[in-house]
Tab-separated table of C-alpha atoms in Angstrom:
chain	number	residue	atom	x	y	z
A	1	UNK	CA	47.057	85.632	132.011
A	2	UNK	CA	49.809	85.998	129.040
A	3	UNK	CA	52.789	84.025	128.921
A	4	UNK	CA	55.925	85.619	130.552
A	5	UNK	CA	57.664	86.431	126.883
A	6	UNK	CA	54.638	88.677	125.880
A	7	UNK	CA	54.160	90.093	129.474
A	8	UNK	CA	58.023	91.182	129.267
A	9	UNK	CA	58.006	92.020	125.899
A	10	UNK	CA	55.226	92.815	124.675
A	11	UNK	CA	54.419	96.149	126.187
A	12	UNK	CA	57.375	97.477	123.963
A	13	UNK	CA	58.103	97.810	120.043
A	14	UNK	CA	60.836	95.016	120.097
A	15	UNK	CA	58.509	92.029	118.750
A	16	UNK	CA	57.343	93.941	116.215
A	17	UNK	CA	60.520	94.617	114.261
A	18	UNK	CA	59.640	91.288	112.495
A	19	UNK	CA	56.476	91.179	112.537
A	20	UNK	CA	54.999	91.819	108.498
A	21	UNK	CA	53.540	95.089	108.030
A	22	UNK	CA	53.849	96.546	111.971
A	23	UNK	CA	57.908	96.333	110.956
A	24	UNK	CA	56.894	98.924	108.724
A	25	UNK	CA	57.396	101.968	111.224
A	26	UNK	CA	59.396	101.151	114.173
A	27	UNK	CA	57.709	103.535	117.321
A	28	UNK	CA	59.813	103.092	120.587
A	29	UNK	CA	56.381	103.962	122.639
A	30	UNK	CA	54.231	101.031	120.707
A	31	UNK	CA	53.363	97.961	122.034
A	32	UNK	CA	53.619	94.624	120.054
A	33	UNK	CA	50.856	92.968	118.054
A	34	UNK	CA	51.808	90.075	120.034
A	35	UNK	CA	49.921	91.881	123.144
A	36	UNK	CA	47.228	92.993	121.244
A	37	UNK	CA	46.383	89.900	119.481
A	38	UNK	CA	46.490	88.177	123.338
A	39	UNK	CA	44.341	90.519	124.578
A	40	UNK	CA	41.661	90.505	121.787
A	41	UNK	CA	41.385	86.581	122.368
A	42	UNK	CA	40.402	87.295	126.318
A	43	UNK	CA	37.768	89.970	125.053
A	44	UNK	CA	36.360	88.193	122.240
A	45	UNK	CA	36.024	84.896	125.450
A	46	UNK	CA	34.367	87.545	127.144
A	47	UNK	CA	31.984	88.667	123.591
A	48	UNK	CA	32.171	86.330	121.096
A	49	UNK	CA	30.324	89.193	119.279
A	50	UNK	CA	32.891	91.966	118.613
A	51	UNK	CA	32.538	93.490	115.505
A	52	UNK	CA	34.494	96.978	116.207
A	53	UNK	CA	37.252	98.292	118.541
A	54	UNK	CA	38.462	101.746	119.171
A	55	UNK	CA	42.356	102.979	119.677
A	56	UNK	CA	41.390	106.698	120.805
A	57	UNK	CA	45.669	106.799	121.005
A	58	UNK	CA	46.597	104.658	118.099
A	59	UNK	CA	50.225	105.915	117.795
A	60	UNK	CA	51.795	103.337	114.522
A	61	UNK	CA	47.924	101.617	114.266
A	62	UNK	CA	48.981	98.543	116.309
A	63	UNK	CA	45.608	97.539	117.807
A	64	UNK	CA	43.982	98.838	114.508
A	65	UNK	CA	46.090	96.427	112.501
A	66	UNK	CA	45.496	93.356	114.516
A	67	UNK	CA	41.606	94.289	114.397
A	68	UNK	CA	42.073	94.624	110.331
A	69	UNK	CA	43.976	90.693	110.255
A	70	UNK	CA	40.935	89.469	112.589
A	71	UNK	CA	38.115	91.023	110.334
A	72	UNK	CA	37.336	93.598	113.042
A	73	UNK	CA	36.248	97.052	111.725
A	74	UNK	CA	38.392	99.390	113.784
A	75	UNK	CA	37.968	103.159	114.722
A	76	UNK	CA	41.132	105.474	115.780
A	77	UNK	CA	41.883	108.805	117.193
A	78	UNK	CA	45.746	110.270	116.756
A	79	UNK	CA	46.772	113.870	117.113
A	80	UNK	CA	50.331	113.319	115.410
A	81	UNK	CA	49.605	114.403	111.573
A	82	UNK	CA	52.422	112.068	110.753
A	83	UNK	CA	51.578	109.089	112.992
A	84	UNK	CA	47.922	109.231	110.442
A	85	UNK	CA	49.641	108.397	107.629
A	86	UNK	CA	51.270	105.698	108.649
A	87	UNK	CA	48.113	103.960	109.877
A	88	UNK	CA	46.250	104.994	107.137
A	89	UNK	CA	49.108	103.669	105.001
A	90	UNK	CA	49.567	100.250	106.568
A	91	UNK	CA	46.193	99.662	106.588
A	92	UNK	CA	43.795	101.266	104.349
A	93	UNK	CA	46.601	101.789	101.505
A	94	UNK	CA	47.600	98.199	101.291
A	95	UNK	CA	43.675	96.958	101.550
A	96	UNK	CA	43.235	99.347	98.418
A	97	UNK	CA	46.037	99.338	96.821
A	98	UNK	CA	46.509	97.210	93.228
A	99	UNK	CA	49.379	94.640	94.307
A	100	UNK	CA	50.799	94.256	90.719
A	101	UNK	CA	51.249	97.885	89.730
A	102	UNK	CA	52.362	99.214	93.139
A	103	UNK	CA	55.148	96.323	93.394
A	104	UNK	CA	56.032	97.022	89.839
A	105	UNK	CA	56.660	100.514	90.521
A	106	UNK	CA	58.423	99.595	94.117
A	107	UNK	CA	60.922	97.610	91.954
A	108	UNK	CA	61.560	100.407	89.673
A	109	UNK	CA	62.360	102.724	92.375
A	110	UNK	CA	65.202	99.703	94.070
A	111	UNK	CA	66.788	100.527	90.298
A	112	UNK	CA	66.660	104.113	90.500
A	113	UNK	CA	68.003	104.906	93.922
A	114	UNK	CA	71.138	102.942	92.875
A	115	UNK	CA	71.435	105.206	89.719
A	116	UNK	CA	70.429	108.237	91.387
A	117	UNK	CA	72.343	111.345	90.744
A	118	UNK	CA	72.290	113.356	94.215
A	119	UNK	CA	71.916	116.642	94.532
A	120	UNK	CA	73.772	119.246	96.819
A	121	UNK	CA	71.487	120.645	99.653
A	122	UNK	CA	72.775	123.657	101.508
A	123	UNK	CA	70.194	123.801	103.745
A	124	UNK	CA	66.721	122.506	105.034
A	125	UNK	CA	65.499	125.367	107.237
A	126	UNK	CA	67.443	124.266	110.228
A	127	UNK	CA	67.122	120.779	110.119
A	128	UNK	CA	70.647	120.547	108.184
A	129	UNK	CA	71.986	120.277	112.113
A	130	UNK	CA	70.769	116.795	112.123
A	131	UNK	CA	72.271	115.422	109.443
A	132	UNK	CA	75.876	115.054	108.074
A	133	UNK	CA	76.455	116.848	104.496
A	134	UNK	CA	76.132	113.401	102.627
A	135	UNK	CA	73.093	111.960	104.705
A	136	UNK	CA	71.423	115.515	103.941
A	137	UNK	CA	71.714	115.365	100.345
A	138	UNK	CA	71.217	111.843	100.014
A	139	UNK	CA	67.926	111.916	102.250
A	140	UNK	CA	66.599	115.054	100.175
A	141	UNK	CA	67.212	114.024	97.205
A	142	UNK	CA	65.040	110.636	97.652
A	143	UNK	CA	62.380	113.226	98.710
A	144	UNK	CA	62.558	115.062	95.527
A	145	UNK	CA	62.416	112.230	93.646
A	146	UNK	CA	59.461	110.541	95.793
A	147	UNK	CA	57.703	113.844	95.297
A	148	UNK	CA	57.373	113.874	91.689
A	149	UNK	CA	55.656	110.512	91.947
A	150	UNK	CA	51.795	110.887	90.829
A	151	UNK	CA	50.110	106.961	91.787
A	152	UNK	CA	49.279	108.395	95.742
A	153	UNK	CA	48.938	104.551	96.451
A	154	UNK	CA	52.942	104.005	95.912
A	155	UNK	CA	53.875	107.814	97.092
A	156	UNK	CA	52.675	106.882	100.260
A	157	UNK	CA	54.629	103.695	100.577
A	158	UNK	CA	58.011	105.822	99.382
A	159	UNK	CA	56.925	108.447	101.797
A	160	UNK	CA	56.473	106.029	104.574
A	161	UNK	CA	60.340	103.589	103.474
A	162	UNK	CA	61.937	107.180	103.449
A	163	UNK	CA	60.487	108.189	107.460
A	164	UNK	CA	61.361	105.072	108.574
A	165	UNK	CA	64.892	105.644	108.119
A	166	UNK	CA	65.139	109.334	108.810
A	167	UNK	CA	66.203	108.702	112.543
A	168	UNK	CA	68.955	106.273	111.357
A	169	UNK	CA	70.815	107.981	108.920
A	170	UNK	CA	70.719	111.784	111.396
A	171	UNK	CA	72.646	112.400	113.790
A	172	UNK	CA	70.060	111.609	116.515
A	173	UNK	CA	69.022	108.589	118.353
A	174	UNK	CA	66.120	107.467	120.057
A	175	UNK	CA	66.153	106.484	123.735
A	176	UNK	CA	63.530	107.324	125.255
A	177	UNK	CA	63.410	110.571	123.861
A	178	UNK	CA	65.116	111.739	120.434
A	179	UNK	CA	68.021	113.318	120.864
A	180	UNK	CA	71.650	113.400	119.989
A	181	UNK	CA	73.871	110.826	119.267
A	182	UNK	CA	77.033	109.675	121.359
A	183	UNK	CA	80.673	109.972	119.325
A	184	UNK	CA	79.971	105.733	120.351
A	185	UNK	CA	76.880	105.781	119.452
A	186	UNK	CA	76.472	107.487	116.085
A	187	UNK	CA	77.002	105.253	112.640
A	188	UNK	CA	77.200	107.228	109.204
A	189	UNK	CA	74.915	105.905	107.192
A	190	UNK	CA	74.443	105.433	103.360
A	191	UNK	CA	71.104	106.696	103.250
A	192	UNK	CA	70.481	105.326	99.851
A	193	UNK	CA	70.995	101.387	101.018
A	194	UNK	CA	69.313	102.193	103.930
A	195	UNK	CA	66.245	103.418	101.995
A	196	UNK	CA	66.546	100.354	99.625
A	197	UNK	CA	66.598	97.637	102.382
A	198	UNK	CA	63.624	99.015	103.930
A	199	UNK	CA	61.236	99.070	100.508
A	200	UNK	CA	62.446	95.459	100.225
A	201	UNK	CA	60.994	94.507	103.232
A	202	UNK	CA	57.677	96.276	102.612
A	203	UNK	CA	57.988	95.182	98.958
A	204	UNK	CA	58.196	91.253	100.745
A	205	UNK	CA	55.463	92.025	102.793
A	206	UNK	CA	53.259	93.136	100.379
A	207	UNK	CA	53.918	90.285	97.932
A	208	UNK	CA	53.731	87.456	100.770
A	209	UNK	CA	51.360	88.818	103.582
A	210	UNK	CA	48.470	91.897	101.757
A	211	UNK	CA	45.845	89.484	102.585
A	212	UNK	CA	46.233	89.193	106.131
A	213	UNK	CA	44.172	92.939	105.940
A	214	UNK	CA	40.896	92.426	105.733
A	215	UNK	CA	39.026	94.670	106.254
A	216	UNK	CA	39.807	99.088	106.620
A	217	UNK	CA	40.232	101.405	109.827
A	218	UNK	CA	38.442	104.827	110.470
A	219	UNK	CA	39.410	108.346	111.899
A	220	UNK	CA	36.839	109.252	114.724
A	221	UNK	CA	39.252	112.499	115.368
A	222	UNK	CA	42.642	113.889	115.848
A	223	UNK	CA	42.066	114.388	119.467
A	224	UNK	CA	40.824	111.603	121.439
A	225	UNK	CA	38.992	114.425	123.068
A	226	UNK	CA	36.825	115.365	120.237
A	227	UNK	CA	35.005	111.594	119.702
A	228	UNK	CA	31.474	112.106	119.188
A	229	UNK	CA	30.688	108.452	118.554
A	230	UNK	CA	27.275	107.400	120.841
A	231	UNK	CA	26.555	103.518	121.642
A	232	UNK	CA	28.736	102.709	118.654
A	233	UNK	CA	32.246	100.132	120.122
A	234	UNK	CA	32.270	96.857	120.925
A	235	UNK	CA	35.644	97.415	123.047
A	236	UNK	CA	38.903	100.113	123.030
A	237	UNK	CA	42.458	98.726	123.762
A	238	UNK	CA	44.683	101.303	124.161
A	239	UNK	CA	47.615	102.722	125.600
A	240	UNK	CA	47.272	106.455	126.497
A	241	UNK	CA	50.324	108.697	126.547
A	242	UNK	CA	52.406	107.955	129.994
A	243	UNK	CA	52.564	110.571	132.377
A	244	UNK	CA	56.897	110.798	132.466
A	245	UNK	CA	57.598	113.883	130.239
A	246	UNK	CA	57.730	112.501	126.885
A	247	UNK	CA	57.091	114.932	124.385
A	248	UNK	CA	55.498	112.908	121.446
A	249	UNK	CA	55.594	115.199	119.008
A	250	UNK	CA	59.171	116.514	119.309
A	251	UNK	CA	60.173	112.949	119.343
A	252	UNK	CA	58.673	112.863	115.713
A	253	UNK	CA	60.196	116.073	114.334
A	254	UNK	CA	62.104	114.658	111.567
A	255	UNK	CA	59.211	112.591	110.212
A	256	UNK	CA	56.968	115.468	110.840
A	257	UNK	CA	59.604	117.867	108.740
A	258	UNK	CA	60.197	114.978	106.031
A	259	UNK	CA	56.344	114.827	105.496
A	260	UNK	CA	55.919	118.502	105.215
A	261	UNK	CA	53.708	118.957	108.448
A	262	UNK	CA	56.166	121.118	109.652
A	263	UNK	CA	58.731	123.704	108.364
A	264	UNK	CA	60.709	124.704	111.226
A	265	UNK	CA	61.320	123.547	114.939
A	266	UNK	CA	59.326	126.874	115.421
A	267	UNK	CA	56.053	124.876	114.442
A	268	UNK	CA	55.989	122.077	116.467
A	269	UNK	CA	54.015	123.970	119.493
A	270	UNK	CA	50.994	123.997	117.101
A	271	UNK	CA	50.897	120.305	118.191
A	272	UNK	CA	51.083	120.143	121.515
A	273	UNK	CA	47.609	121.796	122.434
A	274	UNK	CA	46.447	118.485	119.981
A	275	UNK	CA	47.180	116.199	122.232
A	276	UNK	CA	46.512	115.946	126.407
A	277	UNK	CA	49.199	117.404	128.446
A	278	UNK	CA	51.206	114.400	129.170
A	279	UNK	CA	54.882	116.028	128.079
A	280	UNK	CA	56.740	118.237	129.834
A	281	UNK	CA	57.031	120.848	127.189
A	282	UNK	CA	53.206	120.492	126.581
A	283	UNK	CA	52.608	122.842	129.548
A	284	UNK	CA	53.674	127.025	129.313
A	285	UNK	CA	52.837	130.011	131.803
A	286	UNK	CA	49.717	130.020	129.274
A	287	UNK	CA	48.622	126.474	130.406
A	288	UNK	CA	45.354	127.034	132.906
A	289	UNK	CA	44.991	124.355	135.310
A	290	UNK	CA	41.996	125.786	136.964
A	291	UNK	CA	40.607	122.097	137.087
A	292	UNK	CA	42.583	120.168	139.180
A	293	UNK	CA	40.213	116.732	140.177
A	294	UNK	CA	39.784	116.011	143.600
A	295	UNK	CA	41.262	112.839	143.327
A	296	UNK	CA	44.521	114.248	141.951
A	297	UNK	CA	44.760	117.555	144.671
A	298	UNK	CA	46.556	115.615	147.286
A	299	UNK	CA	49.325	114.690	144.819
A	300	UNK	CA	49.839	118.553	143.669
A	301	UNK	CA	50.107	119.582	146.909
A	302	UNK	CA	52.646	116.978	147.720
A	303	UNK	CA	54.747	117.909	143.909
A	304	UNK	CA	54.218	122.390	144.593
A	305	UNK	CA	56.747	122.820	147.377
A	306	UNK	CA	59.589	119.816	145.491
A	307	UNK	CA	59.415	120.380	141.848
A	308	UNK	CA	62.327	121.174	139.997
A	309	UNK	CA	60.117	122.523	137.549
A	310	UNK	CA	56.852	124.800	138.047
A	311	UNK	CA	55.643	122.790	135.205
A	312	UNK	CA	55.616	119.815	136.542
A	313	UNK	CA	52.454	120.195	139.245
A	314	UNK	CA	50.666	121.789	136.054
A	315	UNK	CA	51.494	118.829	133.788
A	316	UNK	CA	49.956	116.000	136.409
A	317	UNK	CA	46.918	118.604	136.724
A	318	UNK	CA	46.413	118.833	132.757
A	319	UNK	CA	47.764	115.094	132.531
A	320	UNK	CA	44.038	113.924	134.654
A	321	UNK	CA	41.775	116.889	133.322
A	322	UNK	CA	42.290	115.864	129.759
A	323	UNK	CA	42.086	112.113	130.599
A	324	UNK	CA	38.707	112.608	132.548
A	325	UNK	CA	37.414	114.173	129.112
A	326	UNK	CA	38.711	111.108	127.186
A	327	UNK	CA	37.012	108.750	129.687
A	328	UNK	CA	33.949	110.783	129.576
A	329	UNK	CA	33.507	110.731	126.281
A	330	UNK	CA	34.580	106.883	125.817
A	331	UNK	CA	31.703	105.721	128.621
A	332	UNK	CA	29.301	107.335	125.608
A	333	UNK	CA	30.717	106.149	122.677
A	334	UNK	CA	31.286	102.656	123.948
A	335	UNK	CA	28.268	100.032	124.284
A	336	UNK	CA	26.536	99.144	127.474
A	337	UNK	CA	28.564	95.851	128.597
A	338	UNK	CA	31.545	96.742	126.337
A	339	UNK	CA	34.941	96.191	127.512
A	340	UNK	CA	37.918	98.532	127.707
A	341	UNK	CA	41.260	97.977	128.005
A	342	UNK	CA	44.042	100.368	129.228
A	343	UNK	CA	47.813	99.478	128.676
A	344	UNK	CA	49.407	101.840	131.371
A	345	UNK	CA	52.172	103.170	133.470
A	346	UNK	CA	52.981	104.539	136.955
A	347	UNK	CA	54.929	107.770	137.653
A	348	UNK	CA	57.730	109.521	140.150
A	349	UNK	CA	58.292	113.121	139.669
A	350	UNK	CA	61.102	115.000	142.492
A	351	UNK	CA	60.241	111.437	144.818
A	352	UNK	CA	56.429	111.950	144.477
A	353	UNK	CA	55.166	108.834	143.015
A	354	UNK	CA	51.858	109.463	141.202
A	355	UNK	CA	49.758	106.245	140.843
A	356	UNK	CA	48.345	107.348	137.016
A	357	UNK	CA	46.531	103.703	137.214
A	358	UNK	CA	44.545	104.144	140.765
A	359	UNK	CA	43.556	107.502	140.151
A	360	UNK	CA	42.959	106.509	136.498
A	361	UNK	CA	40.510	103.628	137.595
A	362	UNK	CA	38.927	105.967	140.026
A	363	UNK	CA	38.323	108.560	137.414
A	364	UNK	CA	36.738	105.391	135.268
A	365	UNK	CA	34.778	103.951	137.993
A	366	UNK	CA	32.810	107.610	138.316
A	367	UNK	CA	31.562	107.330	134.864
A	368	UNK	CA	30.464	103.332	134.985
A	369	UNK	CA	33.996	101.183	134.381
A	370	UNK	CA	34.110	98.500	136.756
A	371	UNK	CA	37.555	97.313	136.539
A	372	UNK	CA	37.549	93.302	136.231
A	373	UNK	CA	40.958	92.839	136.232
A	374	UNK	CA	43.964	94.078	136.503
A	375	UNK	CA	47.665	92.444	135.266
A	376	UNK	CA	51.323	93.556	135.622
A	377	UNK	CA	53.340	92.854	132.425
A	378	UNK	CA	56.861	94.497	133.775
A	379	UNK	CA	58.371	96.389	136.769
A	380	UNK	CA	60.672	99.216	136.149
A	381	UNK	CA	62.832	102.143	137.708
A	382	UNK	CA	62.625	105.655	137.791
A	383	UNK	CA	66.327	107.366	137.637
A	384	UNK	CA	66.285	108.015	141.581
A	385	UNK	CA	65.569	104.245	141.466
A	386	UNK	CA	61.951	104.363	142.400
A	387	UNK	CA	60.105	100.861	140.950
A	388	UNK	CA	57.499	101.293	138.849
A	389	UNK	CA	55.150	99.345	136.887
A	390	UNK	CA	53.484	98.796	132.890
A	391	UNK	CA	50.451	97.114	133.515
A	392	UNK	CA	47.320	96.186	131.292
A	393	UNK	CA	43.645	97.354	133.583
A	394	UNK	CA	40.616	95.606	131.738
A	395	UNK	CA	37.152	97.243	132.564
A	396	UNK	CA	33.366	96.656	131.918
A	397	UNK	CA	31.109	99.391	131.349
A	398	UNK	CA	27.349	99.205	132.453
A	399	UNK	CA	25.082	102.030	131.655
């Protein structure tokens, strides 16, 4: 069992914000290394022999990070094109990277941003709504200057200081979901400081903590859907997207913008066929549901005749089809006897509540998961005041 602080805490972000290198990127639906780093010492109790782990949802890297501090060669699936490069940056950049040149260069770029002569931006293909005239021109014209950079090693570390702060110097907030910012809520921002304070703290981290990577992490796929690997991990911790609406990817539009992965608002439904259904906005008249698992039938027929939204019995449908194929294909690409760990949350949709981590555990049990355990880390409630859980379910796989 994990001490209260971590069970409370660290399901979310919030004890990563000082934490070196996971600071990096803040991600409101991470968990904290904290948990991770728990959790790996009751596996590795379990198998002393664990020599790779698997996040097919790796989100900022967390569980790929921890693995990289513990000398664990770590595999990842992520269908954000953003949320890549900041794993890829965090961990395989700063095992590679040469930590005397890219600081060097770091510093140079504290001295220009304070020298900077910004630019006037009229627009940014819709995205100017976001920002206020200053932040805009400010915010662009770091990206102008980060793009003319030609060492990839420290263009990825701009890249990654200058997304980091996007959120905070728009107009929008995160809570939950991204959206606009209360008249209390919203702070200009001098996007230049902003920008500066953050590559000092990555420039501290690098110069104090690079060696706490040890060894590099590897794509399996974009879609945790598409992972071919046979016989080949030890154990996966991972948190799958929740079933509660969430629309990852639109939460991520300004990064995804920022980084070029994106040029309007009109691209971001390329994404969401990426990833499983697990957002509202995910699901169109085009989704099929034909599938619907006998397990989760009783719960659509309780959501058809109270849904606010015809989307809704659709998304719980998809939500459970596309997990089954995830489970599926982790019962071959994990070991006989490895171990598999699911950080996950219940749902309530129109006073239905949907149990994701029963029917979950019976979808795992059909292709070998035994689940060993099973822990609450926090309660929480639904808007119609429903209580709900986060909990961590631990299986063992026999073949």
């Amino acid at each position: 069992m994990m001490n209260s602080l971590i069970r409370e805490k660290g399901g979310t972000f919030s004890l990563n914000k000082n934490e070196p290198i996971h600071r990096w990127y803040s991600y409101v639906e991470g968990y904290s290394s904290c948990l991770i780093i728990e959790e790996l010492k009751m596996l590795l109790a379990l198998n002393p022999d664990i020599e790779t782990i698997y996040d097919p949802f790796c989100g900022t890297g967390t569980t790929s990070l921890v693995a990289a501090t513990h000398g664990i060669k770590s595999f990842y699936s992520e269908s954000n094109p953003f949320m890549q490069t900041v794993i890829e940056t965090k961990i395989n950049g700063v095992l590679k990277l040469d930590e005397d040149t890219v600081v060097r260069k770091l510093i140079e770029y504290l001295s220009l941003v304070k020298t900077i002569k910004v630019a006037n931006y009229e627009s940014w293909n819709g995205f100017e709504k976001f920002f206020g005239v200053k932040q805009l021109n400010e915010l662009l014209t770091i990206k102008d200057l980060i793009s003319k950079e030609n060492d990839e090693s420290v263009k990825d570390i701009l890249s990654l200081a200058l997304s980091a702060i996007v959120v905070k110097v728009s107009k929008m907030i995160r809570r939950g979901d991204l959206r606009y910012a209360t008249e209390k809520e919203y702070r200009e921002e001098n996007v230049l400081e902003c920008f500066a304070d953050k590559l000092n703290e990555i420039i501290f981290d690098i110069q104090h903590h690079k060696t706490i990577i040890k060894c590099g992490t590897t794509k399996v796929s974009e879609d945790a859907r598409d992972n071919d690997y046979v016989d080949t991990f030890d154990c996966v911790v991972t948190s799958p997207p929740y079933l509660n609406g969430t629309n990852y990817i639109r939460n991520t539009k300004l990064e995804l913008k920022l980084n070029g992965f994106i040029s309007s608002e009109n691209d971001l439904p390329n994404f969401h066929s990426k990833g499983i259904v697990a957002g509202i906005n995910s699901v169109s008249k085009r989704t099929h549901t034909d599938t619907i698992l006998p397990v989760v039938e009783p719960y659509i027929e309780l959501l058809r005749p109270v849904s606010y939204d015809e989307r809704i019995p659709k998304m719980v449908a998809g939500y459970f089809r596309d997990m089954d194929m995830v489970i599926q294909k982790l019962s071959i690409s994990i070991k006989s006897g490895g171990l598999f760990t699911m950080d996950i949350g219940d749902s309530q949709f129109a006073g239905v509540h949907i149990p994701t981590h029963q029917i979950l555990s019976s979808m795992c049990a059909q292709y070998g998961f035994s689940l060993y355990d099973e822990e609450i880390l926090r309660e929480r409630r639904s808007k119609n005041g429903m209580v709900l859980s986060q909990r961590l379910l631990r299986y063992r796989l026999e073949k």
